[in-house]
mmCIF file of C-alpha atoms and ligand atoms in Angstrom:
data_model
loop_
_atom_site.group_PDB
_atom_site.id
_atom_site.type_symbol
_atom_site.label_atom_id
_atom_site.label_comp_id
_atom_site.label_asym_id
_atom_site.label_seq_id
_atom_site.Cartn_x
_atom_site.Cartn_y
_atom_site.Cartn_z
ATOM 1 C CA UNK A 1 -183.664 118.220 15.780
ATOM 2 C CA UNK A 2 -183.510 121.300 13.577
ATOM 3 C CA UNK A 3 -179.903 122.663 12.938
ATOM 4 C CA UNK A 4 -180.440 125.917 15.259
ATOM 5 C CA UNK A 5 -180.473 123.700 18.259
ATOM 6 C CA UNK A 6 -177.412 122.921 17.652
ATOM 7 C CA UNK A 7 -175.800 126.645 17.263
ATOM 8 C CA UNK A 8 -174.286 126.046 20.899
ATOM 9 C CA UNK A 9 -170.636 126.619 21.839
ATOM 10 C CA UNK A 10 -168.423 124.269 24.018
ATOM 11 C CA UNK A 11 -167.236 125.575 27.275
ATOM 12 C CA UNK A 12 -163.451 124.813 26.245
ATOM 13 C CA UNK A 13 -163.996 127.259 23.063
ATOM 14 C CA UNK A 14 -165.952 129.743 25.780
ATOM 15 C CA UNK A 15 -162.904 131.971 25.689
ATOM 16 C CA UNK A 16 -163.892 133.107 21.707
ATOM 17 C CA UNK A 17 -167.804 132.791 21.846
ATOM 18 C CA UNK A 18 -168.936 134.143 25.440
ATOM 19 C CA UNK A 19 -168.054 137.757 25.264
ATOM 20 C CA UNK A 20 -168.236 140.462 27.997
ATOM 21 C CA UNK A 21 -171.464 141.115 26.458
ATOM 22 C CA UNK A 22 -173.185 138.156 27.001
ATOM 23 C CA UNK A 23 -175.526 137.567 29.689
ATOM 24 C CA UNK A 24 -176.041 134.340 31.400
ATOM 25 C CA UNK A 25 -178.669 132.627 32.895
ATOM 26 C CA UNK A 26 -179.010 129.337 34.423
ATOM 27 C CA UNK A 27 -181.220 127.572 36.717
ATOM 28 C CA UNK A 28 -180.922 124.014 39.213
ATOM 29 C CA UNK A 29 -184.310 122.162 40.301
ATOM 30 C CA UNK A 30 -183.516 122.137 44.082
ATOM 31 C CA UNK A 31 -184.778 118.674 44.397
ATOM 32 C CA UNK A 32 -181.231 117.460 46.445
ATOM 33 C CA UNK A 33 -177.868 118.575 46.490
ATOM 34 C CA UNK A 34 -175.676 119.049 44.019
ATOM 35 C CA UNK A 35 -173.360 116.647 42.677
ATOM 36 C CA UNK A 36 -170.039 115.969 40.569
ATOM 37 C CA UNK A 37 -172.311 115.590 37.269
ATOM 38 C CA UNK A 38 -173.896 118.909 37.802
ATOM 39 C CA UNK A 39 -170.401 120.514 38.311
ATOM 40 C CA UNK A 40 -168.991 119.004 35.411
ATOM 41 C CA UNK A 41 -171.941 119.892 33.324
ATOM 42 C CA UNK A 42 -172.670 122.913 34.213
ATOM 43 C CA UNK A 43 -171.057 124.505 37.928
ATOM 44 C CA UNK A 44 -167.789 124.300 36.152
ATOM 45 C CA UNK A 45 -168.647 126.720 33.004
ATOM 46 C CA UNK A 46 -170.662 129.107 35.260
ATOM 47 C CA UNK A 47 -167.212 129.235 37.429
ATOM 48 C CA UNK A 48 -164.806 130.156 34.172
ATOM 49 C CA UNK A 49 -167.671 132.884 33.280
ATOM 50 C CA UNK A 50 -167.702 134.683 36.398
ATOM 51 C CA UNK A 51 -166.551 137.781 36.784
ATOM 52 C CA UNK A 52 -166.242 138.023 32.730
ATOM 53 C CA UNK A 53 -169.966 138.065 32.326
ATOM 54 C CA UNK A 54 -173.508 139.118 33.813
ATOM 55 C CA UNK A 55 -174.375 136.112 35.126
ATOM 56 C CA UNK A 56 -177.951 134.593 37.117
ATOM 57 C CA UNK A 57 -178.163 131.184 38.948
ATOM 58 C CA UNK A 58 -181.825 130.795 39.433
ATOM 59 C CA UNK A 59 -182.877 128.102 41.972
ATOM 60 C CA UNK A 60 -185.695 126.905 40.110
ATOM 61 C CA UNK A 61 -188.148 125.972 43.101
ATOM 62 C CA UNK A 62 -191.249 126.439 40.760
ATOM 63 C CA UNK A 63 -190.644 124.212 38.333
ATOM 64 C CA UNK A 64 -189.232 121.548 40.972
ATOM 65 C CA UNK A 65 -193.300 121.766 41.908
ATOM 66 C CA UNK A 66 -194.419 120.895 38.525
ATOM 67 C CA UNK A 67 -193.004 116.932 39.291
ATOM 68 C CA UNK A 68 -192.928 116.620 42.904
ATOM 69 C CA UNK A 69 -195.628 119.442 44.545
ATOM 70 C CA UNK A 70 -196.211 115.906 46.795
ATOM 71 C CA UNK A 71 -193.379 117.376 47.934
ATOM 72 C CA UNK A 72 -193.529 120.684 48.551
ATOM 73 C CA UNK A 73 -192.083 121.089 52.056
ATOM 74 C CA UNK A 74 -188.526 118.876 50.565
ATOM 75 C CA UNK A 75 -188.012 121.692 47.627
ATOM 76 C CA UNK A 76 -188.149 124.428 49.908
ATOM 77 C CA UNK A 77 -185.996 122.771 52.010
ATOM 78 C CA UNK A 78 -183.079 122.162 49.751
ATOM 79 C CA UNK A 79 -183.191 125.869 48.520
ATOM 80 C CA UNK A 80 -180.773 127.322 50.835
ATOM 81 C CA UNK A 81 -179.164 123.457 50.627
ATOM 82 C CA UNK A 82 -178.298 124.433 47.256
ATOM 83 C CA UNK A 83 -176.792 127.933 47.752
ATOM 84 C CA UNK A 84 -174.283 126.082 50.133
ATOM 85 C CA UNK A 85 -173.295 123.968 47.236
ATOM 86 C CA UNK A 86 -172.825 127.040 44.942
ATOM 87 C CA UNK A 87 -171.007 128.936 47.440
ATOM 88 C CA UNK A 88 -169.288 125.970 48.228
ATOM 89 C CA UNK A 89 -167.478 125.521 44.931
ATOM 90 C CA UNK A 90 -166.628 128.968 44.646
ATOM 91 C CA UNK A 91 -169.546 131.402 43.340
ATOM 92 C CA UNK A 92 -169.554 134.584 44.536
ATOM 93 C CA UNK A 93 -172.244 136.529 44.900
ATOM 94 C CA UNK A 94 -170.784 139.750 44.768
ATOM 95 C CA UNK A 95 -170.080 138.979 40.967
ATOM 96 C CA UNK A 96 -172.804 136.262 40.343
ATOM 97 C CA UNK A 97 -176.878 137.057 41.257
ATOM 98 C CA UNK A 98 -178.195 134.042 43.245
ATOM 99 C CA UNK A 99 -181.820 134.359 42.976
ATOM 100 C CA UNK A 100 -185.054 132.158 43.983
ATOM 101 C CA UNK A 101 -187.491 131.773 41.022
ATOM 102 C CA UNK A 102 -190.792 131.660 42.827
ATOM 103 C CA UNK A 103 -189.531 135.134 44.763
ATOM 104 C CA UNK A 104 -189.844 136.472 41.020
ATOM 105 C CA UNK A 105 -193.593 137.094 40.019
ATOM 106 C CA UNK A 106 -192.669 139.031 36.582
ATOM 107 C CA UNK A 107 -191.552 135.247 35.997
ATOM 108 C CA UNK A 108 -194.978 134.141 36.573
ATOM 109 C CA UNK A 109 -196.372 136.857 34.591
ATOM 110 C CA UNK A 110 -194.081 136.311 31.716
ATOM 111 C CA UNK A 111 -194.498 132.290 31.526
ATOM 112 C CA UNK A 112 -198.901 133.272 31.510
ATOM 113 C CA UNK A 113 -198.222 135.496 28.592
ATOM 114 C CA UNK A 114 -196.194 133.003 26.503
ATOM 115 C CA UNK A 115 -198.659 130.219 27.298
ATOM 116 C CA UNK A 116 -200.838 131.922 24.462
ATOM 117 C CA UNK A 117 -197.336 131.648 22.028
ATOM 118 C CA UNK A 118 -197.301 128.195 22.369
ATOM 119 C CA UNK A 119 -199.567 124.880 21.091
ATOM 120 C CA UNK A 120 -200.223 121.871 23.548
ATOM 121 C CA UNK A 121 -198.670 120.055 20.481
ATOM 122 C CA UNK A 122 -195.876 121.533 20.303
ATOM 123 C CA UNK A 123 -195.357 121.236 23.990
ATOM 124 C CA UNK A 124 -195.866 117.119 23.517
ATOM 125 C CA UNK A 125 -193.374 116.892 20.872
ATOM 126 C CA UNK A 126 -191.029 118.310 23.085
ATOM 127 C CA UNK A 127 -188.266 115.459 23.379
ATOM 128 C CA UNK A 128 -187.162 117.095 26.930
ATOM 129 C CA UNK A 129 -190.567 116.773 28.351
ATOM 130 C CA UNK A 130 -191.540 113.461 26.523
ATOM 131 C CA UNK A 131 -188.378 111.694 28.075
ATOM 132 C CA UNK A 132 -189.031 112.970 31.676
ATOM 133 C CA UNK A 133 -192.891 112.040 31.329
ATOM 134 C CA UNK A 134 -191.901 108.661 30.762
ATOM 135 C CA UNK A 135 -189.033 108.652 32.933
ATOM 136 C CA UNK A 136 -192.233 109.466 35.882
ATOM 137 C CA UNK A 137 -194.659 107.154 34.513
ATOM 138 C CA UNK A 138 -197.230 109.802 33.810
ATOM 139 C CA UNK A 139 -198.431 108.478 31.333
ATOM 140 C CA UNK A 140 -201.953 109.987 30.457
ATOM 141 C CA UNK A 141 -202.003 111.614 34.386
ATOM 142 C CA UNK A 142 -199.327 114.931 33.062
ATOM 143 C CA UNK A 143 -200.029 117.682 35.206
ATOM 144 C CA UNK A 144 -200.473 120.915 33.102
ATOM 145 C CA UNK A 145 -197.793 122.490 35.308
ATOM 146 C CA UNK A 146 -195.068 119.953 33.975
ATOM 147 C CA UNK A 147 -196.042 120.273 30.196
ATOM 148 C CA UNK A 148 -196.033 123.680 30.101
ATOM 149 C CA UNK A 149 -192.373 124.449 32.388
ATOM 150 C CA UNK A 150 -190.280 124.721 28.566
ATOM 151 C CA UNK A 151 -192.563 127.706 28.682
ATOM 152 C CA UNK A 152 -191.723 128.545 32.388
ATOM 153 C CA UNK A 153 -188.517 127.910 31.188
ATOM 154 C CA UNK A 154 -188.796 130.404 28.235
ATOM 155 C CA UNK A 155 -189.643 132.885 31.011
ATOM 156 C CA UNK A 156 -186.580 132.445 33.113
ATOM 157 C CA UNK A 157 -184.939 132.629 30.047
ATOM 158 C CA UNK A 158 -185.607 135.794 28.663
ATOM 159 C CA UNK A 159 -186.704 137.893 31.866
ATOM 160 C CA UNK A 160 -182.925 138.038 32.143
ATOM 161 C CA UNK A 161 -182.403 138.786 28.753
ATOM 162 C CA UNK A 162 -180.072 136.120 28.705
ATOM 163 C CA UNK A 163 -177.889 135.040 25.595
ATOM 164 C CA UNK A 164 -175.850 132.244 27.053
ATOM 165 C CA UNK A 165 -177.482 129.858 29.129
ATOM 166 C CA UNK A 166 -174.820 126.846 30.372
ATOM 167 C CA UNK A 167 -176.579 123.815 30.739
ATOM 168 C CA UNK A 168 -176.313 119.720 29.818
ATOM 169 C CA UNK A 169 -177.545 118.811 26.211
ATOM 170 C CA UNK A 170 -180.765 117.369 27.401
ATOM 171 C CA UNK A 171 -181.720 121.008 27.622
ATOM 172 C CA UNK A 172 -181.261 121.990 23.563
ATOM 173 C CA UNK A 173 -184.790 121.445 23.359
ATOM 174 C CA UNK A 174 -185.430 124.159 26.039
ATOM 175 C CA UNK A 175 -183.644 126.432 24.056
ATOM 176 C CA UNK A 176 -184.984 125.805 20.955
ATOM 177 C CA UNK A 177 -188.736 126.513 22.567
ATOM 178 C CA UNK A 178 -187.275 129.624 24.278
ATOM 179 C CA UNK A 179 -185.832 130.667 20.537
ATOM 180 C CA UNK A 180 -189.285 130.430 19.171
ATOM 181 C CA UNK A 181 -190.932 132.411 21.945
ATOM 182 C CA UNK A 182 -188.513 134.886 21.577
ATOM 183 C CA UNK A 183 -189.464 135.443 17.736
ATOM 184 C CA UNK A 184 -193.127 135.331 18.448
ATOM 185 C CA UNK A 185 -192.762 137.918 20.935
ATOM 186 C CA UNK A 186 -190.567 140.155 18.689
ATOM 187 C CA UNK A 187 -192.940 139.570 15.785
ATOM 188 C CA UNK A 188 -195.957 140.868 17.894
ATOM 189 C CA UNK A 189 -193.921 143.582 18.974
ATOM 190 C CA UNK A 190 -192.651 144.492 15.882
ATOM 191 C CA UNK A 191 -189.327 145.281 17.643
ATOM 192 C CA UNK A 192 -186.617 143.424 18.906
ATOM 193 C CA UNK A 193 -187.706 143.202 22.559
ATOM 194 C CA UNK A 194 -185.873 139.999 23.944
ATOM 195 C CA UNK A 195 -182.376 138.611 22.479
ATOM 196 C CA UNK A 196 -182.397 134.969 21.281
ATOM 197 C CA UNK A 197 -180.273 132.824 23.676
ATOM 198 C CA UNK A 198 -177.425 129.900 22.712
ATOM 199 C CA UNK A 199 -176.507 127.024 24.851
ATOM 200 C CA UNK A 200 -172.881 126.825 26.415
ATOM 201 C CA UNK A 201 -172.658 122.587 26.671
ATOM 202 C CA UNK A 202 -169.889 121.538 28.952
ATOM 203 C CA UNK A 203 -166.802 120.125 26.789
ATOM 204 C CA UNK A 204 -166.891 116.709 29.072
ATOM 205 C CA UNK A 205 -170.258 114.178 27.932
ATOM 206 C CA UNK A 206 -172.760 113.905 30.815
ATOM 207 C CA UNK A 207 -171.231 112.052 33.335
ATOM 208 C CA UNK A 208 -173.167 108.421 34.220
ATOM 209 C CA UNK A 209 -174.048 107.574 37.993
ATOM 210 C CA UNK A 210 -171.567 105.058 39.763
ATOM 211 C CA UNK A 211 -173.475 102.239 38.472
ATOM 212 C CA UNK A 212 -173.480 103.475 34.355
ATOM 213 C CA UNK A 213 -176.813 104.828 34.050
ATOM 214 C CA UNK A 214 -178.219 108.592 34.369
ATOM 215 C CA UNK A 215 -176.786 110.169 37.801
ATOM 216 C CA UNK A 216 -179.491 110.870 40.230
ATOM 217 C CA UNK A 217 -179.654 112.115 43.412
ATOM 218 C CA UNK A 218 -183.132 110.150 44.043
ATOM 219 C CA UNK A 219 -181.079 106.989 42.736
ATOM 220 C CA UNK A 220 -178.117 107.361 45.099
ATOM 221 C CA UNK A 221 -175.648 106.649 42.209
ATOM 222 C CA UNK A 222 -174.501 110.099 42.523
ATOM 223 C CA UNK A 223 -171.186 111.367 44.041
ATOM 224 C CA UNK A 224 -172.542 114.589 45.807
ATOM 225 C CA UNK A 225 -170.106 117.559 45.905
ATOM 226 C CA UNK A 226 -170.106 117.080 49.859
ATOM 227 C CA UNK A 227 -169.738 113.700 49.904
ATOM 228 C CA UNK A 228 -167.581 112.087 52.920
ATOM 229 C CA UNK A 229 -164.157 110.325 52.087
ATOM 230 C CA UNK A 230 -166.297 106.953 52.854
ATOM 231 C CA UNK A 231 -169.002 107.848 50.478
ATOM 232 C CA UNK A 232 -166.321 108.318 47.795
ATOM 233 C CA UNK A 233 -164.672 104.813 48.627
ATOM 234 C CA UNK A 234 -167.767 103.248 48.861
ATOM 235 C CA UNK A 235 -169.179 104.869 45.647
ATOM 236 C CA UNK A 236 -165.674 104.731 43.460
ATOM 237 C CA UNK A 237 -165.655 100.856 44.867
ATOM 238 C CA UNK A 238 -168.884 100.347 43.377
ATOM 239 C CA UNK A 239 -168.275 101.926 39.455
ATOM 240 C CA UNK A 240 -169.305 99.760 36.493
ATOM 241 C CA UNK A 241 -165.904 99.194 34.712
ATOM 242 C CA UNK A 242 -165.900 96.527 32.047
ATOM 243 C CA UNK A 243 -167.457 93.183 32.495
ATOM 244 C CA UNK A 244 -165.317 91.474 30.461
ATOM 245 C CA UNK A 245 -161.970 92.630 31.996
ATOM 246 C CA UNK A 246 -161.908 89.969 34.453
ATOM 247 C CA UNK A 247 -158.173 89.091 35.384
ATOM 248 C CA UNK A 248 -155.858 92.689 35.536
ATOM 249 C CA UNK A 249 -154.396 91.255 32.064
ATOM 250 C CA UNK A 250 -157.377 91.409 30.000
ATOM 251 C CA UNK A 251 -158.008 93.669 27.347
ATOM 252 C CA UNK A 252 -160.727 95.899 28.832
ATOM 253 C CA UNK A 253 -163.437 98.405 27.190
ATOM 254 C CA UNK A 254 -162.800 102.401 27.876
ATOM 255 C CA UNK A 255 -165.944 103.048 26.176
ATOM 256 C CA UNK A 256 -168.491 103.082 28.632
ATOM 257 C CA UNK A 257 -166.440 102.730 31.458
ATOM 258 C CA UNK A 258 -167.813 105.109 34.474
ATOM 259 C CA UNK A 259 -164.073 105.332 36.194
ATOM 260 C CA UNK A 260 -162.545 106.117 32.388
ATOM 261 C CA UNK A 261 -165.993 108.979 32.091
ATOM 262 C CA UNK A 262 -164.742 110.205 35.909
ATOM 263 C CA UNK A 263 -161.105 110.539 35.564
ATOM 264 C CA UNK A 264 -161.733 112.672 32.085
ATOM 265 C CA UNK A 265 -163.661 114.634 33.824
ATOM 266 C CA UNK A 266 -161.531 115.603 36.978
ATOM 267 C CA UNK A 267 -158.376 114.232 36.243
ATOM 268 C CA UNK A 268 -155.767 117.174 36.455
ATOM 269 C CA UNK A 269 -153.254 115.477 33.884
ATOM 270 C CA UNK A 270 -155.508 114.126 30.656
ATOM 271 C CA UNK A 271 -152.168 113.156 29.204
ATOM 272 C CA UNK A 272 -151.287 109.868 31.497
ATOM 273 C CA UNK A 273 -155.339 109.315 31.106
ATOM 274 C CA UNK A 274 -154.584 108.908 27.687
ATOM 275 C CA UNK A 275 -151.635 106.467 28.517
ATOM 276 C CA UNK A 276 -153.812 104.678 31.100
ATOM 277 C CA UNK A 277 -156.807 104.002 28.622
ATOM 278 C CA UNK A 278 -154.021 102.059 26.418
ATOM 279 C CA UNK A 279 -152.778 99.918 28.437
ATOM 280 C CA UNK A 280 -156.431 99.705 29.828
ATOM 281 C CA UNK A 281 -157.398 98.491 26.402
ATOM 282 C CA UNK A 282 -154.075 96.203 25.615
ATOM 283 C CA UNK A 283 -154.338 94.171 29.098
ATOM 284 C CA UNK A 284 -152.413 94.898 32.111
ATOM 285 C CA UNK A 285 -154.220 97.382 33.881
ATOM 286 C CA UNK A 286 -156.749 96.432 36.593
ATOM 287 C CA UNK A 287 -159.528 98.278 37.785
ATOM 288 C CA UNK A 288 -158.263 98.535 41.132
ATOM 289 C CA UNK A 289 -155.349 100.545 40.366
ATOM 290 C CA UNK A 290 -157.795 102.540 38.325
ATOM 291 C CA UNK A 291 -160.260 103.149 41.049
ATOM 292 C CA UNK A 292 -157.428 103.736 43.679
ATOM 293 C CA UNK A 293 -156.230 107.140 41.283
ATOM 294 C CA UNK A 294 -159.849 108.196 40.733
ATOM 295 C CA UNK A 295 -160.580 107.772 44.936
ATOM 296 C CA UNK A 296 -157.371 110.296 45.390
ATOM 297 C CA UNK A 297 -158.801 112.519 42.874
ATOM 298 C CA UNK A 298 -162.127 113.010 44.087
ATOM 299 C CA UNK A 299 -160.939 113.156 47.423
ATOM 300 C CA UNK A 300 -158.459 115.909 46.875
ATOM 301 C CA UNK A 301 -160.818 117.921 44.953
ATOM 302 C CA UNK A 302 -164.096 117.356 47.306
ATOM 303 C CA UNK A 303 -162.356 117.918 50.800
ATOM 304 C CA UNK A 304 -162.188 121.457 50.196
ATOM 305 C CA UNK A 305 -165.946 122.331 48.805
ATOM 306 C CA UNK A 306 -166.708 119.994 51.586
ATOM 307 C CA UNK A 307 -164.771 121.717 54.239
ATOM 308 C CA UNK A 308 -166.400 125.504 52.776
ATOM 309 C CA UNK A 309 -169.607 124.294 52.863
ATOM 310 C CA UNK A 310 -169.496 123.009 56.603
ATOM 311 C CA UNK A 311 -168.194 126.155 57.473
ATOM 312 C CA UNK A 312 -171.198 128.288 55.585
ATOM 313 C CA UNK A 313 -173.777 125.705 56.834
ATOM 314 C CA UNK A 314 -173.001 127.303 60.496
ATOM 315 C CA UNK A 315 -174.300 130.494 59.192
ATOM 316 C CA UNK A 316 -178.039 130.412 58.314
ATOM 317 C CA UNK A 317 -178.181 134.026 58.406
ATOM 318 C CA UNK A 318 -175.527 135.090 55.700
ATOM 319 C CA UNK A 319 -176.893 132.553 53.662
ATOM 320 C CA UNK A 320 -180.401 133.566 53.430
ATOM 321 C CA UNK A 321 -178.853 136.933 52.780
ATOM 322 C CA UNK A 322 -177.415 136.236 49.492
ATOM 323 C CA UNK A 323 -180.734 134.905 48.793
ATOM 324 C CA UNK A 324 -182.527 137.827 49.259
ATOM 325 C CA UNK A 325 -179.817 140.170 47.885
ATOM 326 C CA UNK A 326 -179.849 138.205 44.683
ATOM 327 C CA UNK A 327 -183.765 138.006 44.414
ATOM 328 C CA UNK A 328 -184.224 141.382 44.889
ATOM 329 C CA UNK A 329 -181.404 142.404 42.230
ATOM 330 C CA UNK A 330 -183.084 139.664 39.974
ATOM 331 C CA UNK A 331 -186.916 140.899 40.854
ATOM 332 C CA UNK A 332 -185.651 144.971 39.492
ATOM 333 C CA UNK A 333 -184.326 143.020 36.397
ATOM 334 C CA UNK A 334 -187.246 140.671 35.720
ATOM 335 C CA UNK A 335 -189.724 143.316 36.133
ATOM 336 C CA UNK A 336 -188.176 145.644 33.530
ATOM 337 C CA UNK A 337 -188.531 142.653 31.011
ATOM 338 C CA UNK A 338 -192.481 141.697 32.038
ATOM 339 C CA UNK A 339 -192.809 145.661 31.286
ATOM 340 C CA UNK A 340 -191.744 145.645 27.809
ATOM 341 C CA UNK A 341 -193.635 142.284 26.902
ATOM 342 C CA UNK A 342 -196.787 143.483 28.288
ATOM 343 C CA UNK A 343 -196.239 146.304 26.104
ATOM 344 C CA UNK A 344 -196.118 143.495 23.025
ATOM 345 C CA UNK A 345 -199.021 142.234 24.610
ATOM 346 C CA UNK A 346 -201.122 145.587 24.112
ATOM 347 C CA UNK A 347 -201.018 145.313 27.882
ATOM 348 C CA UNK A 348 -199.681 148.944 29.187
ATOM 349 C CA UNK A 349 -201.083 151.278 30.921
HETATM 350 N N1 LIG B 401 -184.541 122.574 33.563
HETATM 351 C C1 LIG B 401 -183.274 122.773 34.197
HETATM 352 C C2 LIG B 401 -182.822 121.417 34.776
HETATM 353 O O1 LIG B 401 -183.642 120.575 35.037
HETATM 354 C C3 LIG B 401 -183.319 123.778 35.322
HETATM 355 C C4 LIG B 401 -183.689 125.174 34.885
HETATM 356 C C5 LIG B 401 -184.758 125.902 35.303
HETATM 357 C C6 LIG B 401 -182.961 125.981 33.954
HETATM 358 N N2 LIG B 401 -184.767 127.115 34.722
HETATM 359 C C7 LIG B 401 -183.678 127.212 33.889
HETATM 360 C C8 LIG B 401 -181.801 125.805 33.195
HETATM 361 C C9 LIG B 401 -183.259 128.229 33.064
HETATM 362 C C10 LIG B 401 -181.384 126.835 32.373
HETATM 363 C C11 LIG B 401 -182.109 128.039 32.297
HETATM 364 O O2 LIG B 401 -181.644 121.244 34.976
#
């Protein structure tokens, strides 16, 4: 990884590096609903920005295709599913556009124009893409679609002009490729037509599934942000603690620990999590009375997104609304961009 990857800011420093001037874009696959991993990550920042910044959630429904166009009918499905779960945890889209990517055809546009900035190559050295193709098993069978979305991605990107872009670290590489699209476009330009962008990375690590490994929606070792007080028992019951730390007066491993990676994340007092993960680690604290906090927790904070959402779920109408709204402010903004790069590309009229 080269060192301007790594020129991102942490969301608990956002209060000195993302300034009213910044603009921010980011995007979800709507492949399920959201869960606590995403808001950690990512719903979290986007929450402490609005209002202080432009700011774009794009439901990313195109590039959901570019793995799963088997199933087409499911992503379109969970578009509006996924709006509930923004609105649910508090965006507003009075102060924060909520737009659909495939209702954006500059996008399109943008993302065919770039496609001649970038090498196949480069696109396979990509460590985002080469994890995920493995993670499918595509082995040889990559459809073009999926090896070219960092490009897609690019265009998202930059047809907001966006210069903060919130999003988990397995997404530096995006940014990188968007960085280097950006210059190539400037350099045919001659002028500086698109801003480069910086990551915002959340200041909690990725947070596992229940069971220790990545969270997944498709794995069901997510805790989804409307998850039932059952689902939470059931799924805080099930966390991978420390398989050593048999009887309560053990010495047991914080590193690693799923309920220890939870309760950092939403615990409201970090300083008796400190006290808890020493006497964790010096014997005498079992993972019951561990899992009992964390299931009040998540339970406190959940009822309410949960209760929002049911309520917003009743109204179909006001939700496709804000979708349309937002695409439509999003579509005046995107087109402006596509303007000014066809214009790099020789291409006005
Ligand atoms: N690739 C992102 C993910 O899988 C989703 C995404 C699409 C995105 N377009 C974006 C993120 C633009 C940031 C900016 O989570």
């Amino acid at each position: 990884m080269s060192a301007n990857i790594l020129a991102h800011t942490r969301a608990d420093e956002r209060q000195s590096h993302a300034d009213a001037t910044d603009v921010i874009l980011t995007g979800d696959r709507p492949t399920g609903s959201l869960h606590l991993g995403h808001y950690a990550g990512s719903l979290r920042s986007r929450l402490a920005l609005q209002g202080r910044c432009a700011q774009t959630l794009l439901i990313a429904d195109l590039q959901a295709l570019t793995d799963s166009s088997g199933r087409a009918a499911h992503v379109a499905r969970q578009v509006p599913e996924v709006v509930l779960d923004y609105l649910a945890v508090g965006i507003d889209p009075s102060q924060t556009t909520i737009a659909v990517q495939s209702r954006l055809s500059a996008l399109a546009e943008l993302t065919v124009l770039y496609l001649n900035l970038v090498t196949v190559a480069r696109l396979e050295r990509n460590p985002t893409v080469k994890a995920e193709v493995e993670l499918r098993g595509f082995e040889r069978d990559i459809p073009a679609g999926f090896l070219c979305y960092p490009v897609s991605q690019a265009a998202d990107i930059t047809g907001f002009r966006a210069t903060l872009v919130p999003v988990g670290d397995d997404q530096l590489p995006m940014i990188e490729q968007t960085n280097e699209i950006v210059r190539r476009v400037n350099r045919l330009a001659e002028a500086s037509v698109l801003p480069e962008c910086r990551a915002l990375l959340s200041s909690t690590p990725r947070l596992p599934g229940v069971d220790g490994r990545k969270a997944s929606k498709s794995v069901g070792n997510a805790i989804p942000l409307s998850a039932t007080n059952d689902e939470i028992h059931r799924l805080v019951q099930a966390m991978y603690t420390d398989p050593g730390h048999v009887r309560a007066s053990d010495p047991g491993r914080v590193e690693g620990n799923v309920v220890f990676a939870y309760l950092d994340a939403f615990d409201p007092d970090p300083t008796t999590v400190q006290e808890l993960k020493e006497r964790y680690r010096g014997g005498g604290l079992g993972d019951m009375v561990l899992k009992r906090r964390l299931e009040g927790i998540l339970d406190a904070f959940i009822a309410p997104i949960r209760t929002r959402r049911a309520e917003l779920a009743r109204d179909r109408a006001y939700v496709m609304d804000v979708l349309r709204a937002g695409s439509e402010r999003a579509n005046a903004t995107t087109e402006a961009v596509l303007r000014d790069v066809r214009a790099a590309f020789a291409l006005d009229v």
